[in-house]
CSV table of N, CA, C and O in Angstrom, one decimal:
chain,number,residue,atom,x,y,z
A,1326,MET,N,31.7,-14.1,-2.2
A,1326,MET,CA,32.2,-15.0,-3.0
A,1326,MET,C,32.7,-14.3,-4.0
A,1326,MET,O,32.1,-13.5,-4.6
A,1327,ASN,N,33.7,-14.9,-4.8
A,1327,ASN,CA,34.1,-14.2,-5.7
A,1327,ASN,C,33.6,-14.3,-7.1
A,1327,ASN,O,33.0,-15.5,-7.4
A,1328,LEU,N,33.6,-13.5,-8.2
A,1328,LEU,CA,33.1,-13.7,-9.3
A,1328,LEU,C,33.3,-15.0,-10.2
A,1328,LEU,O,32.5,-15.8,-10.6
A,1329,GLU,N,34.8,-15.6,-10.1
A,1329,GLU,CA,35.1,-16.6,-10.6
A,1329,GLU,C,34.3,-17.8,-10.2
A,1329,GLU,O,33.8,-18.7,-10.9
A,1330,LEU,N,34.3,-18.0,-8.8
A,1330,LEU,CA,33.3,-18.9,-8.3
A,1330,LEU,C,31.9,-19.0,-8.8
A,1330,LEU,O,31.3,-20.1,-9.0
A,1331,GLN,N,31.3,-18.0,-8.7
A,1331,GLN,CA,29.9,-17.7,-9.1
A,1331,GLN,C,29.9,-18.2,-10.8
A,1331,GLN,O,28.6,-18.9,-10.8
A,1332,GLN,N,30.8,-17.7,-11.3
A,1332,GLN,CA,30.8,-18.1,-12.9
A,1332,GLN,C,30.9,-19.6,-13.0
A,1332,GLN,O,30.4,-20.3,-13.8
A,1333,PHE,N,31.9,-20.1,-12.3
A,1333,PHE,CA,31.9,-21.9,-12.2
A,1333,PHE,C,30.7,-22.5,-12.1
A,1333,PHE,O,30.3,-23.5,-12.7
A,1334,LYS,N,29.9,-21.8,-10.9
A,1334,LYS,CA,28.7,-22.6,-10.5
A,1334,LYS,C,27.4,-22.3,-11.7
A,1334,LYS,O,26.8,-23.2,-11.9
A,1335,ALA,N,27.7,-21.2,-12.2
A,1335,ALA,CA,26.6,-21.0,-13.1
A,1335,ALA,C,26.7,-21.8,-14.4
A,1335,ALA,O,25.8,-22.5,-15.0
A,1336,ASP,N,27.9,-22.1,-15.0
A,1336,ASP,CA,28.1,-22.9,-15.7
A,1336,ASP,C,28.1,-24.3,-15.5
A,1336,ASP,O,27.6,-25.2,-16.4
A,1337,PHE,N,28.2,-24.9,-14.4
A,1337,PHE,CA,28.2,-26.0,-13.7
A,1337,PHE,C,26.7,-26.4,-13.9
A,1337,PHE,O,26.2,-27.4,-14.6
A,1338,PHE,N,25.7,-25.5,-13.5
A,1338,PHE,CA,24.2,-25.8,-13.5
A,1338,PHE,C,23.7,-25.8,-14.9
A,1338,PHE,O,22.7,-26.1,-15.1
A,1339,LYS,N,24.4,-25.0,-15.8
A,1339,LYS,CA,24.3,-25.1,-17.2
A,1339,LYS,C,24.4,-26.0,-17.9
A,1339,LYS,O,23.3,-26.3,-18.5
A,1340,ALA,N,25.5,-26.6,-17.4
A,1340,ALA,CA,25.9,-28.2,-18.0
A,1340,ALA,C,24.8,-28.9,-17.6
A,1340,ALA,O,24.4,-30.0,-18.3
A,1341,LEU,N,24.0,-29.0,-16.7
A,1341,LEU,CA,23.2,-29.9,-15.9
A,1341,LEU,C,21.8,-29.5,-16.5
A,1341,LEU,O,20.7,-30.4,-16.5
A,1342,ALA,N,21.6,-28.6,-17.0
A,1342,ALA,CA,20.2,-27.8,-17.5
A,1342,ALA,C,19.6,-28.6,-18.9
A,1342,ALA,O,19.4,-27.7,-19.7
A,1343,HIS,N,19.4,-30.0,-18.9
A,1343,HIS,CA,19.2,-30.6,-19.7
A,1343,HIS,C,18.5,-31.9,-19.5
A,1343,HIS,O,19.4,-32.9,-18.7
A,1344,PRO,N,17.2,-32.3,-19.8
A,1344,PRO,CA,16.7,-33.4,-19.3
A,1344,PRO,C,17.7,-34.8,-19.7
A,1344,PRO,O,17.8,-35.6,-19.0
A,1345,LEU,N,18.4,-34.7,-20.9
A,1345,LEU,CA,18.8,-36.0,-21.3
A,1345,LEU,C,20.1,-36.1,-20.4
A,1345,LEU,O,20.8,-37.1,-20.0
A,1346,ARG,N,20.7,-35.0,-20.4
A,1346,ARG,CA,22.0,-34.8,-19.4
A,1346,ARG,C,21.8,-35.5,-17.9
A,1346,ARG,O,22.6,-36.3,-17.3
A,1347,ILE,N,20.6,-35.3,-17.3
A,1347,ILE,CA,20.1,-35.5,-15.9
A,1347,ILE,C,19.9,-37.0,-16.0
A,1347,ILE,O,20.3,-37.8,-15.3
A,1348,ARG,N,19.3,-37.3,-17.1
A,1348,ARG,CA,19.0,-38.8,-17.3
A,1348,ARG,C,20.6,-39.6,-17.3
A,1348,ARG,O,20.6,-40.8,-16.6
A,1349,ILE,N,21.2,-38.9,-18.0
A,1349,ILE,CA,22.7,-39.8,-18.3
A,1349,ILE,C,23.2,-39.9,-16.9
A,1349,ILE,O,23.9,-41.0,-16.5
A,1350,LEU,N,23.4,-38.8,-16.2
A,1350,LEU,CA,23.9,-38.9,-14.7
A,1350,LEU,C,23.3,-39.8,-13.8
A,1350,LEU,O,24.0,-40.4,-13.2
A,1351,GLU,N,21.7,-40.0,-13.9
A,1351,GLU,CA,21.2,-40.8,-13.1
A,1351,GLU,C,21.7,-42.3,-13.4
A,1351,GLU,O,22.0,-43.2,-12.6
A,1352,LEU,N,22.0,-42.6,-14.6
A,1352,LEU,CA,22.2,-44.2,-15.0
A,1352,LEU,C,23.8,-44.1,-14.9
A,1352,LEU,O,24.0,-45.3,-14.3
A,1353,LEU,N,24.7,-43.0,-15.1
A,1353,LEU,CA,25.9,-43.3,-14.6
A,1353,LEU,C,26.2,-43.3,-12.8
A,1353,LEU,O,27.3,-43.9,-12.5
A,1354,ALA,N,25.3,-42.7,-12.2
A,1354,ALA,CA,25.3,-43.1,-10.9
A,1354,ALA,C,25.0,-44.6,-10.4
A,1354,ALA,O,25.9,-44.9,-9.2
A,1355,GLU,N,24.6,-45.4,-11.4
A,1355,GLU,CA,24.4,-46.8,-11.2
A,1355,GLU,C,25.9,-47.7,-11.3
A,1355,GLU,O,26.2,-48.7,-10.9
A,1356,GLY,N,26.6,-46.8,-12.2
A,1356,GLY,CA,28.0,-47.4,-12.5
A,1356,GLY,C,28.4,-47.0,-14.0
A,1356,GLY,O,27.7,-46.2,-14.7
A,1357,GLU,N,29.7,-47.2,-14.3
A,1357,GLU,CA,30.2,-46.5,-15.8
A,1357,GLU,C,29.2,-47.5,-16.5
A,1357,GLU,O,28.8,-48.6,-16.7
A,1358,LYS,N,29.0,-46.7,-17.8
A,1358,LYS,CA,28.6,-47.2,-19.1
A,1358,LYS,C,29.1,-46.7,-20.4
A,1358,LYS,O,29.6,-45.5,-20.1
A,1359,ASN,N,29.2,-47.7,-21.6
A,1359,ASN,CA,29.5,-46.6,-22.7
A,1359,ASN,C,28.4,-46.3,-23.7
A,1359,ASN,O,27.0,-46.3,-22.8
A,1360,VAL,N,28.7,-45.6,-24.7
A,1360,VAL,CA,27.6,-45.0,-25.3
A,1360,VAL,C,26.4,-45.8,-25.9
A,1360,VAL,O,25.2,-45.5,-25.8
A,1361,ASN,N,26.6,-46.8,-26.1
A,1361,ASN,CA,25.7,-48.0,-26.5
A,1361,ASN,C,24.7,-48.4,-25.3
A,1361,ASN,O,23.4,-48.5,-25.6
A,1362,GLU,N,25.3,-48.6,-24.3
A,1362,GLU,CA,24.6,-48.9,-23.1
A,1362,GLU,C,23.6,-47.7,-22.7
A,1362,GLU,O,22.4,-47.8,-22.6
A,1363,LEU,N,24.1,-46.7,-22.7
A,1363,LEU,CA,23.1,-45.5,-22.3
A,1363,LEU,C,22.1,-45.3,-23.4
A,1363,LEU,O,21.0,-45.1,-22.9
A,1364,GLN,N,22.5,-45.3,-24.8
A,1364,GLN,CA,21.7,-45.2,-25.7
A,1364,GLN,C,20.4,-46.4,-25.5
A,1364,GLN,O,19.3,-45.8,-25.6
A,1365,THR,N,20.8,-47.4,-25.5
A,1365,THR,CA,20.0,-48.7,-25.2
A,1365,THR,C,18.7,-48.2,-24.0
A,1365,THR,O,17.6,-48.5,-23.9
A,1366,LEU,N,19.3,-47.8,-22.8
A,1366,LEU,CA,18.7,-47.5,-21.7
A,1366,LEU,C,18.0,-46.2,-21.8
A,1366,LEU,O,16.6,-46.4,-21.0
A,1367,ILE,N,18.5,-45.5,-22.6
A,1367,ILE,CA,17.5,-44.2,-22.4
A,1367,ILE,C,16.7,-44.4,-23.4
A,1367,ILE,O,15.2,-43.9,-23.7
A,1368,GLY,N,16.8,-45.0,-24.8
A,1368,GLY,CA,15.9,-45.5,-25.7
A,1368,GLY,C,15.8,-43.9,-26.9
A,1368,GLY,O,15.1,-43.6,-27.3
A,1369,THR,N,17.3,-43.8,-27.1
A,1369,THR,CA,17.3,-42.5,-27.9
A,1369,THR,C,18.7,-42.8,-28.7
A,1369,THR,O,19.2,-43.7,-28.7
A,1370,GLU,N,18.9,-41.9,-29.8
A,1370,GLU,CA,19.8,-42.1,-30.8
A,1370,GLU,C,21.3,-41.9,-30.1
A,1370,GLU,O,21.4,-41.1,-29.2
A,1371,GLY,N,22.4,-42.5,-30.6
A,1371,GLY,CA,23.6,-42.7,-29.9
A,1371,GLY,C,24.1,-41.2,-30.0
A,1371,GLY,O,24.9,-40.8,-29.3
A,1372,SER,N,23.9,-40.6,-31.3
A,1372,SER,CA,24.6,-39.2,-31.4
A,1372,SER,C,23.8,-38.2,-30.5
A,1372,SER,O,24.7,-37.3,-29.9
A,1373,ALA,N,22.5,-38.4,-30.2
A,1373,ALA,CA,22.2,-37.4,-29.0
A,1373,ALA,C,22.8,-37.5,-27.8
A,1373,ALA,O,23.3,-36.9,-26.9
A,1374,VAL,N,23.1,-38.8,-27.3
A,1374,VAL,CA,23.9,-39.6,-26.1
A,1374,VAL,C,25.1,-38.8,-26.3
A,1374,VAL,O,25.9,-38.3,-25.4
A,1375,SER,N,26.3,-39.1,-27.3
A,1375,SER,CA,27.3,-38.5,-27.3
A,1375,SER,C,27.4,-37.1,-27.5
A,1375,SER,O,28.3,-36.5,-26.7
A,1376,GLN,N,26.4,-36.3,-28.1
A,1376,GLN,CA,26.6,-35.0,-27.8
A,1376,GLN,C,26.5,-34.6,-26.3
A,1376,GLN,O,27.0,-33.5,-26.1
A,1377,GLN,N,25.5,-35.0,-25.5
A,1377,GLN,CA,25.3,-34.7,-24.2
A,1377,GLN,C,26.3,-35.0,-23.5
A,1377,GLN,O,26.7,-34.4,-22.6
A,1378,LEU,N,26.9,-36.3,-23.9
A,1378,LEU,CA,28.1,-36.7,-23.2
A,1378,LEU,C,29.2,-35.9,-23.1
A,1378,LEU,O,30.2,-35.4,-22.3
A,1379,SER,N,29.5,-35.3,-24.2
A,1379,SER,CA,30.4,-34.3,-24.8
A,1379,SER,C,30.4,-32.8,-23.7
A,1379,SER,O,31.5,-32.3,-23.6
A,1380,VAL,N,29.1,-32.5,-23.8
A,1380,VAL,CA,28.8,-31.3,-22.8
A,1380,VAL,C,29.4,-31.5,-21.5
A,1380,VAL,O,30.2,-30.7,-20.9
A,1381,LEU,N,29.0,-32.7,-20.7
A,1381,LEU,CA,29.4,-33.1,-19.5
A,1381,LEU,C,30.8,-33.2,-19.4
A,1381,LEU,O,31.3,-33.1,-18.2
A,1382,ARG,N,31.4,-34.0,-20.5
A,1382,ARG,CA,33.1,-34.0,-20.3
A,1382,ARG,C,33.7,-32.9,-20.2
A,1382,ARG,O,34.5,-32.5,-19.4
A,1383,SER,N,33.0,-31.6,-21.0
A,1383,SER,CA,33.8,-30.3,-21.3
A,1383,SER,C,33.7,-29.5,-20.1
A,1383,SER,O,34.6,-28.5,-19.4
A,1384,LYS,N,32.8,-30.0,-19.1
A,1384,LYS,CA,32.5,-29.3,-17.8
A,1384,LYS,C,33.1,-30.2,-16.6
A,1384,LYS,O,32.7,-29.7,-15.5
A,1385,ASN,N,33.6,-31.2,-16.9
A,1385,ASN,CA,34.3,-31.9,-16.0
A,1385,ASN,C,33.3,-32.8,-15.1
A,1385,ASN,O,34.0,-32.7,-13.8
A,1386,ILE,N,32.3,-32.9,-15.7
A,1386,ILE,CA,31.2,-33.6,-14.6
A,1386,ILE,C,31.2,-35.2,-14.8
A,1386,ILE,O,31.3,-35.8,-14.0
A,1387,VAL,N,31.6,-35.7,-16.3
A,1387,VAL,CA,31.9,-37.2,-16.5
A,1387,VAL,C,33.4,-37.4,-16.8
A,1387,VAL,O,34.0,-36.4,-17.2
A,1388,ASN,N,33.7,-38.2,-16.7
A,1388,ASN,CA,35.0,-38.8,-17.3
A,1388,ASN,C,34.8,-39.9,-18.4
A,1388,ASN,O,33.9,-40.9,-18.2
A,1389,GLY,N,35.9,-40.1,-19.4
A,1389,GLY,CA,35.7,-40.9,-20.3
A,1389,GLY,C,37.1,-41.7,-20.3
A,1389,GLY,O,38.1,-41.1,-20.5
A,1390,THR,N,36.9,-42.9,-20.1
A,1390,THR,CA,38.2,-43.9,-20.2
A,1390,THR,C,38.2,-45.1,-21.3
A,1390,THR,O,37.0,-45.7,-21.4
A,1391,LYS,N,39.0,-44.7,-22.0
A,1391,LYS,CA,39.5,-45.9,-22.9
A,1391,LYS,C,39.2,-47.4,-22.8
A,1391,LYS,O,39.8,-47.6,-21.8
A,1392,ASP,N,38.4,-48.1,-23.2
A,1392,ASP,CA,38.4,-49.5,-23.0
A,1392,ASP,C,38.6,-50.4,-24.2
A,1392,ASP,O,37.5,-50.5,-24.9
A,1393,GLY,N,39.4,-50.8,-25.0
A,1393,GLY,CA,39.8,-51.1,-26.2
A,1393,GLY,C,39.2,-50.2,-27.3
A,1393,GLY,O,39.7,-49.2,-27.2
A,1394,ASN,N,38.2,-50.6,-28.0
A,1394,ASN,CA,37.5,-49.6,-29.0
A,1394,ASN,C,36.3,-48.8,-28.7
A,1394,ASN,O,35.7,-48.3,-29.3
A,1395,ARG,N,36.0,-48.7,-27.2
A,1395,ARG,CA,34.9,-48.1,-26.7
A,1395,ARG,C,35.4,-47.3,-25.6
A,1395,ARG,O,36.3,-47.2,-24.9
A,1396,VAL,N,34.6,-46.3,-25.2
A,1396,VAL,CA,34.9,-45.5,-24.2
A,1396,VAL,C,33.9,-45.8,-23.1
A,1396,VAL,O,32.5,-45.8,-23.2
A,1397,LEU,N,34.2,-46.2,-21.8
A,1397,LEU,CA,33.3,-46.1,-20.6
A,1397,LEU,C,33.5,-44.7,-19.8
A,1397,LEU,O,34.4,-44.2,-19.7
A,1398,TYR,N,32.0,-44.3,-19.5
A,1398,TYR,CA,31.8,-43.0,-19.0
A,1398,TYR,C,31.5,-43.3,-17.5
A,1398,TYR,O,30.8,-44.4,-17.1
A,1399,SER,N,31.5,-42.1,-16.6
A,1399,SER,CA,31.4,-42.5,-15.2
A,1399,SER,C,31.5,-41.0,-14.6
A,1399,SER,O,32.0,-40.1,-15.5
A,1400,LEU,N,30.9,-41.1,-13.4
A,1400,LEU,CA,30.9,-39.7,-12.8
A,1400,LEU,C,32.2,-39.2,-12.3
A,1400,LEU,O,32.7,-39.9,-11.6
A,1401,ARG,N,32.4,-38.0,-12.5
A,1401,ARG,CA,33.9,-37.5,-12.2
A,1401,ARG,C,33.9,-37.4,-10.7
A,1401,ARG,O,34.9,-37.8,-10.2
A,1402,ASP,N,33.0,-37.0,-10.0
A,1402,ASP,CA,32.6,-36.7,-8.6
A,1402,ASP,C,31.3,-37.7,-8.0
A,1402,ASP,O,30.4,-37.0,-8.6
A,1403,PRO,N,31.4,-38.5,-7.2
A,1403,PRO,CA,30.1,-39.2,-6.9
A,1403,PRO,C,29.3,-38.2,-6.0
A,1403,PRO,O,28.2,-38.7,-6.0
A,1404,MET,N,29.7,-37.0,-5.8
A,1404,MET,CA,28.6,-36.2,-4.9
A,1404,MET,C,27.7,-35.7,-6.2
A,1404,MET,O,26.9,-35.3,-5.3
A,1405,ILE,N,28.0,-36.1,-7.2
A,1405,ILE,CA,26.7,-35.5,-8.3
A,1405,ILE,C,25.5,-36.5,-7.9
A,1405,ILE,O,24.4,-35.7,-7.9
A,1406,ILE,N,25.7,-37.4,-7.4
A,1406,ILE,CA,24.5,-38.3,-7.1
A,1406,ILE,C,24.0,-37.6,-5.7
A,1406,ILE,O,22.7,-37.7,-5.9
A,1407,ASP,N,24.4,-36.9,-4.8
A,1407,ASP,CA,23.8,-36.3,-3.7
A,1407,ASP,C,23.0,-35.2,-4.3
A,1407,ASP,O,21.9,-34.6,-3.7
A,1408,LEU,N,23.8,-34.3,-5.1
A,1408,LEU,CA,23.2,-33.2,-5.8
A,1408,LEU,C,21.9,-33.5,-6.4
A,1408,LEU,O,21.0,-32.8,-6.2
A,1409,LEU,N,22.1,-34.6,-7.0
A,1409,LEU,CA,20.7,-35.0,-8.1
A,1409,LEU,C,19.9,-35.6,-6.9
A,1409,LEU,O,18.4,-35.0,-7.0
A,1410,ASN,N,19.9,-36.1,-5.7
A,1410,ASN,CA,19.0,-36.6,-4.9
A,1410,ASN,C,18.3,-35.3,-4.0
A,1410,ASN,O,17.1,-35.3,-3.9
A,1411,ILE,N,19.1,-34.1,-3.7
A,1411,ILE,CA,18.8,-33.4,-3.0
A,1411,ILE,C,17.9,-32.5,-4.0
A,1411,ILE,O,16.9,-31.9,-3.6
A,1412,ALA,N,18.3,-32.4,-5.2
A,1412,ALA,CA,17.3,-31.7,-6.4
A,1412,ALA,C,16.0,-32.5,-6.2
A,1412,ALA,O,14.7,-31.5,-6.5
A,1413,ARG,N,16.0,-33.5,-6.2
A,1413,ARG,CA,14.8,-34.3,-6.3
A,1413,ARG,C,14.0,-34.2,-5.1
A,1413,ARG,O,12.7,-33.9,-5.0
A,1414,GLN,N,14.7,-34.0,-3.7
A,1414,GLN,CA,14.0,-33.6,-2.6
A,1414,GLN,C,13.2,-32.1,-2.7
A,1414,GLN,O,12.3,-31.9,-2.2
A,1415,ILE,N,14.1,-31.2,-3.4
A,1415,ILE,CA,13.7,-29.9,-3.3
A,1415,ILE,C,12.3,-29.9,-4.3
A,1415,ILE,O,11.4,-29.2,-4.0
A,1416,PHE,N,12.2,-30.8,-5.3
A,1416,PHE,CA,11.0,-30.8,-6.2
A,1416,PHE,C,9.9,-31.5,-5.5
A,1416,PHE,O,9.0,-30.9,-5.6
A,1417,ASN,N,10.4,-32.4,-5.0
A,1417,ASN,CA,9.2,-33.3,-4.0
A,1417,ASN,C,8.5,-32.1,-3.0
A,1417,ASN,O,7.4,-32.4,-2.8
A,1418,ASN,N,9.5,-31.3,-2.4
A,1418,ASN,CA,8.7,-30.3,-1.3
A,1418,ASN,C,8.0,-29.3,-2.0
A,1418,ASN,O,7.0,-29.1,-1.7
A,1419,HIS,N,8.5,-29.1,-3.3
A,1419,HIS,CA,7.7,-27.9,-3.9
A,1419,HIS,C,6.3,-28.6,-4.3
A,1419,HIS,O,5.2,-28.1,-4.4
A,1420,LEU,N,6.4,-30.0,-4.9
A,1420,LEU,CA,5.2,-30.7,-5.3
A,1420,LEU,C,4.3,-31.0,-4.1
A,1420,LEU,O,3.0,-30.6,-4.3
A,1421,ILE,N,4.7,-31.1,-2.9
A,1421,ILE,CA,3.9,-31.4,-1.7
A,1421,ILE,C,3.3,-30.1,-1.3
A,1421,ILE,O,1.9,-30.1,-1.0
A,1422,ASP,N,3.8,-29.0,-1.3
A,1422,ASP,CA,3.3,-27.6,-1.0
A,1422,ASP,C,2.3,-27.1,-2.4
A,1422,ASP,O,1.2,-27.1,-1.8
A,1423,THR,N,2.6,-27.4,-3.6
A,1423,THR,CA,1.4,-27.3,-4.5
A,1423,THR,C,0.3,-28.3,-4.1
A,1423,THR,O,-0.8,-27.9,-4.4
A,1424,ILE,N,0.4,-29.3,-3.6
A,1424,ILE,CA,-0.7,-30.3,-3.8
A,1424,ILE,C,-1.6,-29.8,-2.7
A,1424,ILE,O,-2.8,-29.9,-2.4
A,1425,SER,N,-0.5,-29.4,-1.5
A,1425,SER,CA,-1.5,-28.9,0.0
A,1425,SER,C,-2.4,-27.7,-0.7
A,1425,SER,O,-3.4,-27.6,-0.3
A,1426,MET,N,-1.7,-26.6,-1.4
A,1426,MET,CA,-2.3,-25.6,-1.6
A,1426,MET,C,-3.6,-25.9,-2.7
A,1426,MET,O,-4.7,-25.5,-2.4
A,1427,LEU,N,-3.5,-27.1,-3.5
A,1427,LEU,CA,-4.7,-27.2,-4.3
A,1427,LEU,C,-5.7,-28.0,-3.4
A,1427,LEU,O,-7.0,-27.8,-3.6
A,1428,ASP,N,-5.4,-28.5,-2.3
A,1428,ASP,CA,-6.4,-29.2,-1.4
A,1428,ASP,C,-7.2,-28.5,-0.7
A,1428,ASP,O,-8.7,-28.5,-0.6
A,1429,LYS,N,-6.5,-27.5,-0.3
A,1429,LYS,CA,-7.2,-26.2,0.3
A,1429,LYS,C,-8.2,-25.5,-0.6
A,1429,LYS,O,-9.1,-25.3,-0.2
A,1430,ILE,N,-7.6,-25.0,-1.7
A,1430,ILE,CA,-8.5,-24.8,-2.7
A,1430,ILE,C,-10.0,-25.4,-3.0
A,1430,ILE,O,-10.9,-24.9,-2.9
A,1431,ASN,N,-9.6,-26.8,-3.2
A,1431,ASN,CA,-10.6,-27.6,-3.1
A,1431,ASN,C,-11.7,-27.6,-2.1
A,1431,ASN,O,-12.8,-27.7,-2.0
A,1432,ASP,N,-11.0,-27.8,-1.0
A,1432,ASP,CA,-11.7,-27.5,0.2
A,1432,ASP,C,-12.6,-26.4,0.5
A,1432,ASP,O,-13.8,-26.3,0.6
A,1433,ASP,N,-12.1,-25.3,0.1
A,1433,ASP,CA,-12.9,-23.9,0.1
A,1433,ASP,C,-13.8,-24.1,-0.8
A,1433,ASP,O,-15.0,-23.4,-0.6
A,1434,LYS,N,-13.4,-24.6,-2.0
A,1434,LYS,CA,-14.7,-24.4,-2.9
A,1434,LYS,C,-15.9,-25.3,-2.5
A,1434,LYS,O,-17.0,-25.0,-3.0
A,1435,ASN,N,-15.7,-26.5,-2.0
A,1435,ASN,CA,-16.7,-27.6,-1.4
A,1435,ASN,C,-17.4,-26.6,-0.4
A,1435,ASN,O,-18.6,-27.1,-0.2
A,1436,LYS,N,-16.7,-26.1,0.4
A,1436,LYS,CA,-17.5,-25.4,1.7
A,1436,LYS,C,-18.5,-24.3,1.1
A,1436,LYS,O,-19.5,-24.3,1.6
A,1437,GLU,N,-18.0,-23.6,-0.1
A,1437,GLU,CA,-18.9,-22.7,-0.6
A,1437,GLU,C,-20.2,-23.3,-1.4
A,1437,GLU,O,-21.1,-22.8,-1.0
A,1438,PHE,N,-19.8,-24.6,-2.0
A,1438,PHE,CA,-21.0,-25.2,-2.4
A,1438,PHE,C,-21.8,-25.6,-1.4
A,1438,PHE,O,-23.1,-25.5,-1.8
A,1439,GLU,N,-21.2,-26.1,-0.5
A,1439,GLU,CA,-22.2,-26.6,0.6
A,1439,GLU,C,-22.9,-25.6,1.0
A,1439,GLU,O,-24.3,-25.8,1.2
A,1440,VAL,N,-22.5,-24.0,1.2
A,1440,VAL,CA,-23.3,-23.2,1.8
A,1440,VAL,C,-24.4,-22.8,1.2
A,1440,VAL,O,-25.6,-22.6,1.4
A,1441,GLU,N,-24.3,-23.0,-0.3
A,1441,GLU,CA,-25.0,-22.4,-1.4
A,1441,GLU,C,-26.4,-23.3,-1.3
A,1441,GLU,O,-27.3,-22.9,-2.0
A,1442,GLU,N,-26.0,-24.4,-1.1
A,1442,GLU,CA,-27.2,-25.6,-1.4
A,1442,GLU,C,-28.3,-25.5,-0.5
A,1442,GLU,O,-28.7,-25.0,0.5
Protein backbone atom coordinates (compact mmCIF):
# COMPACT_ATOMS: atom_id res chain seq x y z
CA MET A 1 0.00 0.00 0.00
CA ASN A 2 1.46 3.35 -0.92
CA LEU A 3 2.17 6.13 1.52
CA GLU A 4 -0.37 8.53 -0.04
CA LEU A 5 -3.21 6.07 0.55
CA GLN A 6 -2.08 5.49 4.14
CA GLN A 7 -1.96 9.25 4.71
CA PHE A 8 -5.45 9.64 3.20
CA LYS A 9 -6.77 6.98 5.58
CA ALA A 10 -5.07 8.57 8.58
CA ASP A 11 -6.50 12.00 7.71
CA PHE A 12 -9.93 10.48 7.13
CA PHE A 13 -9.96 8.81 10.54
CA LYS A 14 -8.64 11.98 12.20
CA ALA A 15 -11.65 13.78 10.77
CA LEU A 16 -13.90 11.20 12.43
CA ALA A 17 -12.04 11.40 15.74
CA HIS A 18 -14.43 13.72 17.55
CA PRO A 19 -17.67 12.76 19.35
CA LEU A 20 -19.62 15.71 17.95
CA ARG A 21 -18.56 14.89 14.38
CA ILE A 22 -19.65 11.27 14.89
CA ARG A 23 -23.03 12.48 16.20
CA ILE A 24 -23.42 14.80 13.20
CA LEU A 25 -22.71 11.91 10.83
CA GLU A 26 -25.22 9.70 12.63
CA LEU A 27 -27.88 12.39 12.22
CA LEU A 28 -26.99 12.99 8.58
CA ALA A 29 -27.35 9.24 8.00
CA GLU A 30 -31.08 9.86 8.60
CA GLY A 31 -31.17 12.51 5.85
CA GLU A 32 -29.93 15.97 4.99
CA LYS A 33 -30.15 18.68 7.63
CA ASN A 34 -29.13 22.30 8.09
CA VAL A 35 -27.05 23.71 10.95
CA ASN A 36 -30.11 24.79 12.96
CA GLU A 37 -31.67 21.33 12.73
CA LEU A 38 -28.41 19.69 13.80
CA GLN A 39 -28.00 22.20 16.62
CA THR A 40 -31.49 21.44 17.92
CA LEU A 41 -31.08 17.67 17.68
CA ILE A 42 -27.67 17.71 19.34
CA GLY A 43 -28.49 20.39 21.91
CA THR A 44 -25.32 22.39 21.39
CA GLU A 45 -24.34 25.80 20.05
CA GLY A 46 -24.59 26.42 16.33
CA SER A 47 -21.00 27.62 16.20
CA ALA A 48 -19.76 24.25 17.52
CA VAL A 49 -21.84 22.40 14.93
CA SER A 50 -20.65 24.73 12.16
CA GLN A 51 -17.04 24.25 13.20
CA GLN A 52 -17.33 20.47 13.10
CA LEU A 53 -19.19 20.56 9.78
CA SER A 54 -16.32 22.62 8.40
CA VAL A 55 -13.86 19.88 9.33
CA LEU A 56 -16.08 17.22 7.76
CA ARG A 57 -16.47 19.29 4.59
CA SER A 58 -12.73 19.92 4.31
CA LYS A 59 -12.16 16.14 4.31
CA ASN A 60 -14.97 15.58 1.77
CA ILE A 61 -17.01 13.54 4.22
CA VAL A 62 -20.12 15.74 3.96
CA ASN A 63 -21.54 17.95 1.24
CA GLY A 64 -23.16 21.32 1.71
CA THR A 65 -25.82 22.42 -0.78
CA LYS A 66 -27.24 25.95 -0.82
CA ASP A 67 -31.01 26.06 -0.32
CA GLY A 68 -32.07 29.69 -0.32
CA ASN A 69 -30.35 31.34 2.65
CA ARG A 70 -29.40 28.07 4.35
CA VAL A 71 -27.07 25.18 3.60
CA LEU A 72 -28.29 21.60 3.70
CA TYR A 73 -25.68 19.06 4.72
CA SER A 74 -25.60 15.43 3.64
CA LEU A 75 -23.22 12.51 3.64
CA ARG A 76 -20.97 12.55 0.61
CA ASP A 77 -20.80 8.76 0.58
CA PRO A 78 -23.56 6.62 2.12
CA MET A 79 -20.92 4.00 2.99
CA ILE A 80 -20.12 6.22 5.99
CA ILE A 81 -23.25 4.68 7.54
CA ASP A 82 -21.73 1.21 7.08
CA LEU A 83 -18.46 2.39 8.61
CA LEU A 84 -20.25 3.77 11.68
CA ASN A 85 -22.25 0.56 12.05
CA ILE A 86 -19.09 -1.56 11.82
CA ALA A 87 -17.41 0.66 14.42
CA ARG A 88 -20.42 0.10 16.70
CA GLN A 89 -20.17 -3.67 16.17
CA ILE A 90 -16.44 -3.61 17.00
CA PHE A 91 -17.21 -1.61 20.15
CA ASN A 92 -19.94 -4.08 21.11
CA ASN A 93 -17.58 -7.02 20.57
CA HIS A 94 -15.01 -5.42 22.86
CA LEU A 95 -17.71 -4.67 25.40
CA ILE A 96 -18.95 -8.27 25.32
CA ASP A 97 -15.36 -9.52 25.82
CA THR A 98 -14.89 -7.15 28.75
CA ILE A 99 -18.17 -8.20 30.35
CA SER A 100 -17.24 -11.87 29.94
CA MET A 101 -13.86 -11.22 31.54
CA LEU A 102 -15.47 -9.39 34.48
CA ASP A 103 -18.00 -12.19 34.92
CA LYS A 104 -15.17 -14.73 35.06
CA ILE A 105 -13.29 -12.62 37.63
CA ASN A 106 -16.45 -12.35 39.75
CA ASP A 107 -17.07 -16.09 39.46
CA ASP A 108 -13.48 -16.81 40.55
CA LYS A 109 -13.80 -14.42 43.52
CA ASN A 110 -17.11 -16.01 44.53
CA LYS A 111 -15.51 -19.47 44.40
CA GLU A 112 -12.61 -18.27 46.59
CA PHE A 113 -15.09 -16.78 49.05
CA GLU A 114 -17.10 -20.02 49.19
CA VAL A 115 -13.97 -22.07 49.90
CA GLU A 116 -12.89 -19.79 52.76
CA GLU A 117 -16.23 -20.06 54.56
